[in-house]
Short mmCIF file of C-alpha atoms and ligand atoms in Angstrom, two decimals:
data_model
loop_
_atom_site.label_atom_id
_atom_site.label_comp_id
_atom_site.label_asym_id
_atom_site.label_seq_id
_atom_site.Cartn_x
_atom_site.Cartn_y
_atom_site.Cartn_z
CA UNK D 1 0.00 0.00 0.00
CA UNK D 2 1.18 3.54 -1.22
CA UNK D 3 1.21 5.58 2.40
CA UNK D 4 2.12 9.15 2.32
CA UNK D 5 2.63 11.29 5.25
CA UNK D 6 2.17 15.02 5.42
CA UNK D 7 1.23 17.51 7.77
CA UNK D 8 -2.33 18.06 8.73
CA UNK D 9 -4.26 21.33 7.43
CA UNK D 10 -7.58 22.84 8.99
CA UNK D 11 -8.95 21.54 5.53
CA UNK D 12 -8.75 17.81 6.95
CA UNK D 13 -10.91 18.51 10.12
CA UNK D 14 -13.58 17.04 8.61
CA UNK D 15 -12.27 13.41 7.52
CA UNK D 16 -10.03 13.36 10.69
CA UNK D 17 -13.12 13.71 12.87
CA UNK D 18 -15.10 11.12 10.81
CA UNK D 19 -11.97 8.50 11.04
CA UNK D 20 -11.70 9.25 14.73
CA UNK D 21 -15.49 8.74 15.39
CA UNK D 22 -15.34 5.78 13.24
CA UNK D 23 -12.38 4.19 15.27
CA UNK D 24 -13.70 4.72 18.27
CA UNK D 25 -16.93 3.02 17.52
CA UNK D 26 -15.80 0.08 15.70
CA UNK D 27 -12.20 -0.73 17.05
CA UNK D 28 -11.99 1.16 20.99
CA UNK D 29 -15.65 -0.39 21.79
CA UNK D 30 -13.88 -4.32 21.57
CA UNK D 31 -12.33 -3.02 25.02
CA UNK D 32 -14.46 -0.17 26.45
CA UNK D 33 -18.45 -0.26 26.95
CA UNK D 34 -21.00 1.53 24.72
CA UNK D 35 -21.22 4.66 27.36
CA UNK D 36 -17.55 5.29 26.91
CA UNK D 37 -17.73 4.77 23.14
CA UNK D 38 -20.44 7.22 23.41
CA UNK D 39 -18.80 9.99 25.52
CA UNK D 40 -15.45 9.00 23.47
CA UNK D 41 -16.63 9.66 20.22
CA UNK D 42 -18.42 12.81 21.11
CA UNK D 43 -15.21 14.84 20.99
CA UNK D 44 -15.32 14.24 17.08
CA UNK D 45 -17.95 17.13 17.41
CA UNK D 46 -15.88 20.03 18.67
CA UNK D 47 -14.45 20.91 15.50
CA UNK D 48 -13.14 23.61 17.27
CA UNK D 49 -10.47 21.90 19.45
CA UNK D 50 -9.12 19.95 16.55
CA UNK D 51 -8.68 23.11 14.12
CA UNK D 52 -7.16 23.86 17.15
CA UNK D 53 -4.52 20.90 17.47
CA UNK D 54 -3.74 20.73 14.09
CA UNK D 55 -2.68 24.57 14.60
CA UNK D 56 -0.43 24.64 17.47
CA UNK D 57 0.34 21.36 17.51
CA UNK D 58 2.40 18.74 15.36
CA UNK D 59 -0.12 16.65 13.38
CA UNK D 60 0.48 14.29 11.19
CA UNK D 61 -2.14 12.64 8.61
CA UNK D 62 -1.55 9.22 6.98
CA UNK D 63 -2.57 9.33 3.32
CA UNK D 64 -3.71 6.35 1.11
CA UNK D 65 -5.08 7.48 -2.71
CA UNK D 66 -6.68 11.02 -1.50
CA UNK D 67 -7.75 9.40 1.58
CA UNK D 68 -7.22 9.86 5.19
CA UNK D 69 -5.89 6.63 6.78
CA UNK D 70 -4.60 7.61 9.92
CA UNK D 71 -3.47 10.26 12.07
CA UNK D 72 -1.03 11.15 14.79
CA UNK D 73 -0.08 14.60 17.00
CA UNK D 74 2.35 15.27 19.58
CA UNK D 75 1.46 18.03 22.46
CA UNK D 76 4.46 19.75 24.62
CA UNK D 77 7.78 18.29 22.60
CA UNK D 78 7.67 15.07 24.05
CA UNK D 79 3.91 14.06 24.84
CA UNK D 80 2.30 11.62 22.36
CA UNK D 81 -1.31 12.41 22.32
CA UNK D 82 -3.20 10.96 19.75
CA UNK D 83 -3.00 7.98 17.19
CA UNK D 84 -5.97 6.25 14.96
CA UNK D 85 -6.03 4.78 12.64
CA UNK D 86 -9.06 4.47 10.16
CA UNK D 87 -11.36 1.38 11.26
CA UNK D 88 -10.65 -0.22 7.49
CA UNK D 89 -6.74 0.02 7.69
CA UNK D 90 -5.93 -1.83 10.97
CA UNK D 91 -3.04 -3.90 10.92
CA UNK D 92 -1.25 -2.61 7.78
CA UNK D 93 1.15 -0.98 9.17
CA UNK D 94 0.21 2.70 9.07
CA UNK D 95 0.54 3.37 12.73
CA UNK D 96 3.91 2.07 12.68
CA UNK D 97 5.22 4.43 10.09
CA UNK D 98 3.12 7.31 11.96
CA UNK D 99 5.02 6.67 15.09
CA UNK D 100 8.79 6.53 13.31
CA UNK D 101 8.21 10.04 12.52
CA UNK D 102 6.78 11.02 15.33
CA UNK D 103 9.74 9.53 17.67
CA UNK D 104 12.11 11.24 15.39
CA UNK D 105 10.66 14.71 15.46
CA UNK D 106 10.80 13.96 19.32
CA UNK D 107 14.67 13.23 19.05
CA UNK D 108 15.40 16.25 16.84
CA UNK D 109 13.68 18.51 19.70
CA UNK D 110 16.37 16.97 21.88
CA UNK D 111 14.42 14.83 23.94
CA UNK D 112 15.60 11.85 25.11
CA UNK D 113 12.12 10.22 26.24
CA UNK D 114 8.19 9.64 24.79
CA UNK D 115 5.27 9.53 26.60
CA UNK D 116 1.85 8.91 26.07
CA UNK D 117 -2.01 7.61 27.50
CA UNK D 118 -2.62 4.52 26.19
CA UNK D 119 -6.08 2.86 25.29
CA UNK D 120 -6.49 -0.90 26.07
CA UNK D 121 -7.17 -1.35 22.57
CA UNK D 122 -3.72 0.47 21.63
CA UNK D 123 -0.88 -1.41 24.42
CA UNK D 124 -0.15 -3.77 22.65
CA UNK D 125 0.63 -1.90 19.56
CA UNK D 126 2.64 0.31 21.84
CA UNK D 127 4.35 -3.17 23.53
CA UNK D 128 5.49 -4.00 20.22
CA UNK D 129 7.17 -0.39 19.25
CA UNK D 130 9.35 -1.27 23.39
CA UNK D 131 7.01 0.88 25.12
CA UNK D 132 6.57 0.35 28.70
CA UNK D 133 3.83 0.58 31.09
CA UNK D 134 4.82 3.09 33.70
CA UNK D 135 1.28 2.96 35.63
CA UNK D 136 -2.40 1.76 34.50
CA UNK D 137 -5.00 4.70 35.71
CA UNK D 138 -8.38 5.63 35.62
CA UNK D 139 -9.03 8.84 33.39
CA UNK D 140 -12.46 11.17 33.51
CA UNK D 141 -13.62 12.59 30.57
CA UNK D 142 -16.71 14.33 30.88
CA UNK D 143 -17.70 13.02 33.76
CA UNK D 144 -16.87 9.12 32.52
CA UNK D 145 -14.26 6.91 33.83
CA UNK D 146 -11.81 5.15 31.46
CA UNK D 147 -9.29 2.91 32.23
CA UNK D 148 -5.84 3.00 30.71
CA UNK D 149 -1.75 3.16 30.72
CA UNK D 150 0.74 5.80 30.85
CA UNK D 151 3.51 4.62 28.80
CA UNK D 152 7.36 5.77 27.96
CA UNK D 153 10.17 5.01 26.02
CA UNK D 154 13.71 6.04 25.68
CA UNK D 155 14.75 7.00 22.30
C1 COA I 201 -3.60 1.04 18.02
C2 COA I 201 -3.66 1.41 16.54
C3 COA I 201 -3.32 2.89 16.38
C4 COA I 201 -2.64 0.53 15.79
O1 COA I 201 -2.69 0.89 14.43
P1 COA I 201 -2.29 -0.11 13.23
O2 COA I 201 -2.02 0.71 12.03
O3 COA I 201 -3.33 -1.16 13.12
O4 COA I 201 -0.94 -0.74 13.80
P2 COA I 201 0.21 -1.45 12.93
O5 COA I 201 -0.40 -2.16 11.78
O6 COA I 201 1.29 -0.47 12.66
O7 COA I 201 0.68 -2.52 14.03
C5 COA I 201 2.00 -2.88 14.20
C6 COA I 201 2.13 -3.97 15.25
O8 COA I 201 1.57 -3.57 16.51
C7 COA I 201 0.93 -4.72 17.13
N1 COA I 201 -0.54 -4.52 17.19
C8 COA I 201 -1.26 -3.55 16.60
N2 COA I 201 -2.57 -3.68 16.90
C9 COA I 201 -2.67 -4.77 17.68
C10 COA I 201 -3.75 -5.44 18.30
N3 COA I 201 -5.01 -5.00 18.21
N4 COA I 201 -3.50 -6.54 19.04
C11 COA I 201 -2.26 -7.02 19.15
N5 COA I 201 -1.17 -6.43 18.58
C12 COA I 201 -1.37 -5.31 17.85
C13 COA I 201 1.23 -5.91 16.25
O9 COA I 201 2.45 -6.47 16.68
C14 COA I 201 1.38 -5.26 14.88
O10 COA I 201 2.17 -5.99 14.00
P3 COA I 201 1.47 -7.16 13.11
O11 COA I 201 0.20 -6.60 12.53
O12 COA I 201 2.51 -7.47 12.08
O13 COA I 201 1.20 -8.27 14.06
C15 COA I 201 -5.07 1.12 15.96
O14 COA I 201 -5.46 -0.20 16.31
C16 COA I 201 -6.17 2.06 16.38
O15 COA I 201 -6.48 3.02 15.69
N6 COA I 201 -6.80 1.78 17.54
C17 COA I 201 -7.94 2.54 18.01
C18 COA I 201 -7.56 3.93 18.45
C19 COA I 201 -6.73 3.96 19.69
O16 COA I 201 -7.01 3.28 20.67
N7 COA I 201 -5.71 4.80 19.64
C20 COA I 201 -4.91 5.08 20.77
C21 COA I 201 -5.62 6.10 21.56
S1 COA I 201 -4.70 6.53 22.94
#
């Protein structure tokens, strides 16, 4: 598969948001229940906030033949904040090559560490890139508990 990655524009709020909604509901509801998919998914709606990420932050879209097939962004240098990847493209390696960039652009900032929240549904992706679990938690987002990992890595 022909994979090119680019930096986001405002333009690609509106398939980002779809993906994301998308991923949530199909892939993150295997390992959370249907009121966390539900409050989850949600923030696809604040178009805002992600015009707002993909402004001040650095975002990175995975592109397959005009399409968006992923996405990644990194928050404060070092923090890895978000990574989906479209509910049709699992398992073909696009988050892989998402997160090679992104750990690079997080060496060439001179940091010698990543870190990142972790869904349940996206450990073991982040075992297999030598992350490692520095504590499992319990996160509130909008008033709903989720369960998941803080991980790091030295790079
Ligand atoms: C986690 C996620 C980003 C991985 O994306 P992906 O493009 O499918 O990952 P890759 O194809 O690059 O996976 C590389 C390796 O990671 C591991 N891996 C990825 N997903 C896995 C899974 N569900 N179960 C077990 N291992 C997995 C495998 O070793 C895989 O290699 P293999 O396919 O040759 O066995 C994707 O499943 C996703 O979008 N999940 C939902 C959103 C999410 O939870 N994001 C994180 C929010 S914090």
């Amino acid at each position: 598969m022909d994979i090119e990655i680019r930096q986001a524009t405002v333009a690609d709020v509106p398939e980002i948001t779809m993906l994301f909604r998308d991923t949530v509901r199909e892939v993150n509801s295997k390992h959370y229940s249907e009121k966390q998919v539900q409050t989850w998914s949600t923030g696809a709606n604040d178009t805002q906030k992600w015009e707002e990420r993909i402004n001040k932050l650095y975002f990175l879209v995975a592109v397959n033949q005009d399409t968006i097939v992923g996405f990644a962004y990194l928050k404060n240098g070092n923090y890895f904040d978000g990574l989906f990847v479209h509910k049709d493209f699992q398992r073909q390696g696009i988050a892989s090559k998402l997160l090679r960039i992104i750990e690079s652009k997080v060496i060439m900032d001179g940091f010698d560490e990543i870190k990142s929240d972790v869904s349940i549904t996206a450990l073991p992706f982040f075992e297999d890139h030598y992350y490692d679990v520095v504590k499992k938690q319990k996160k509130v987002l909008k008033g709903v508990i989720f369960e998941n990992y803080i991980v790091s890595k030295a790079l």
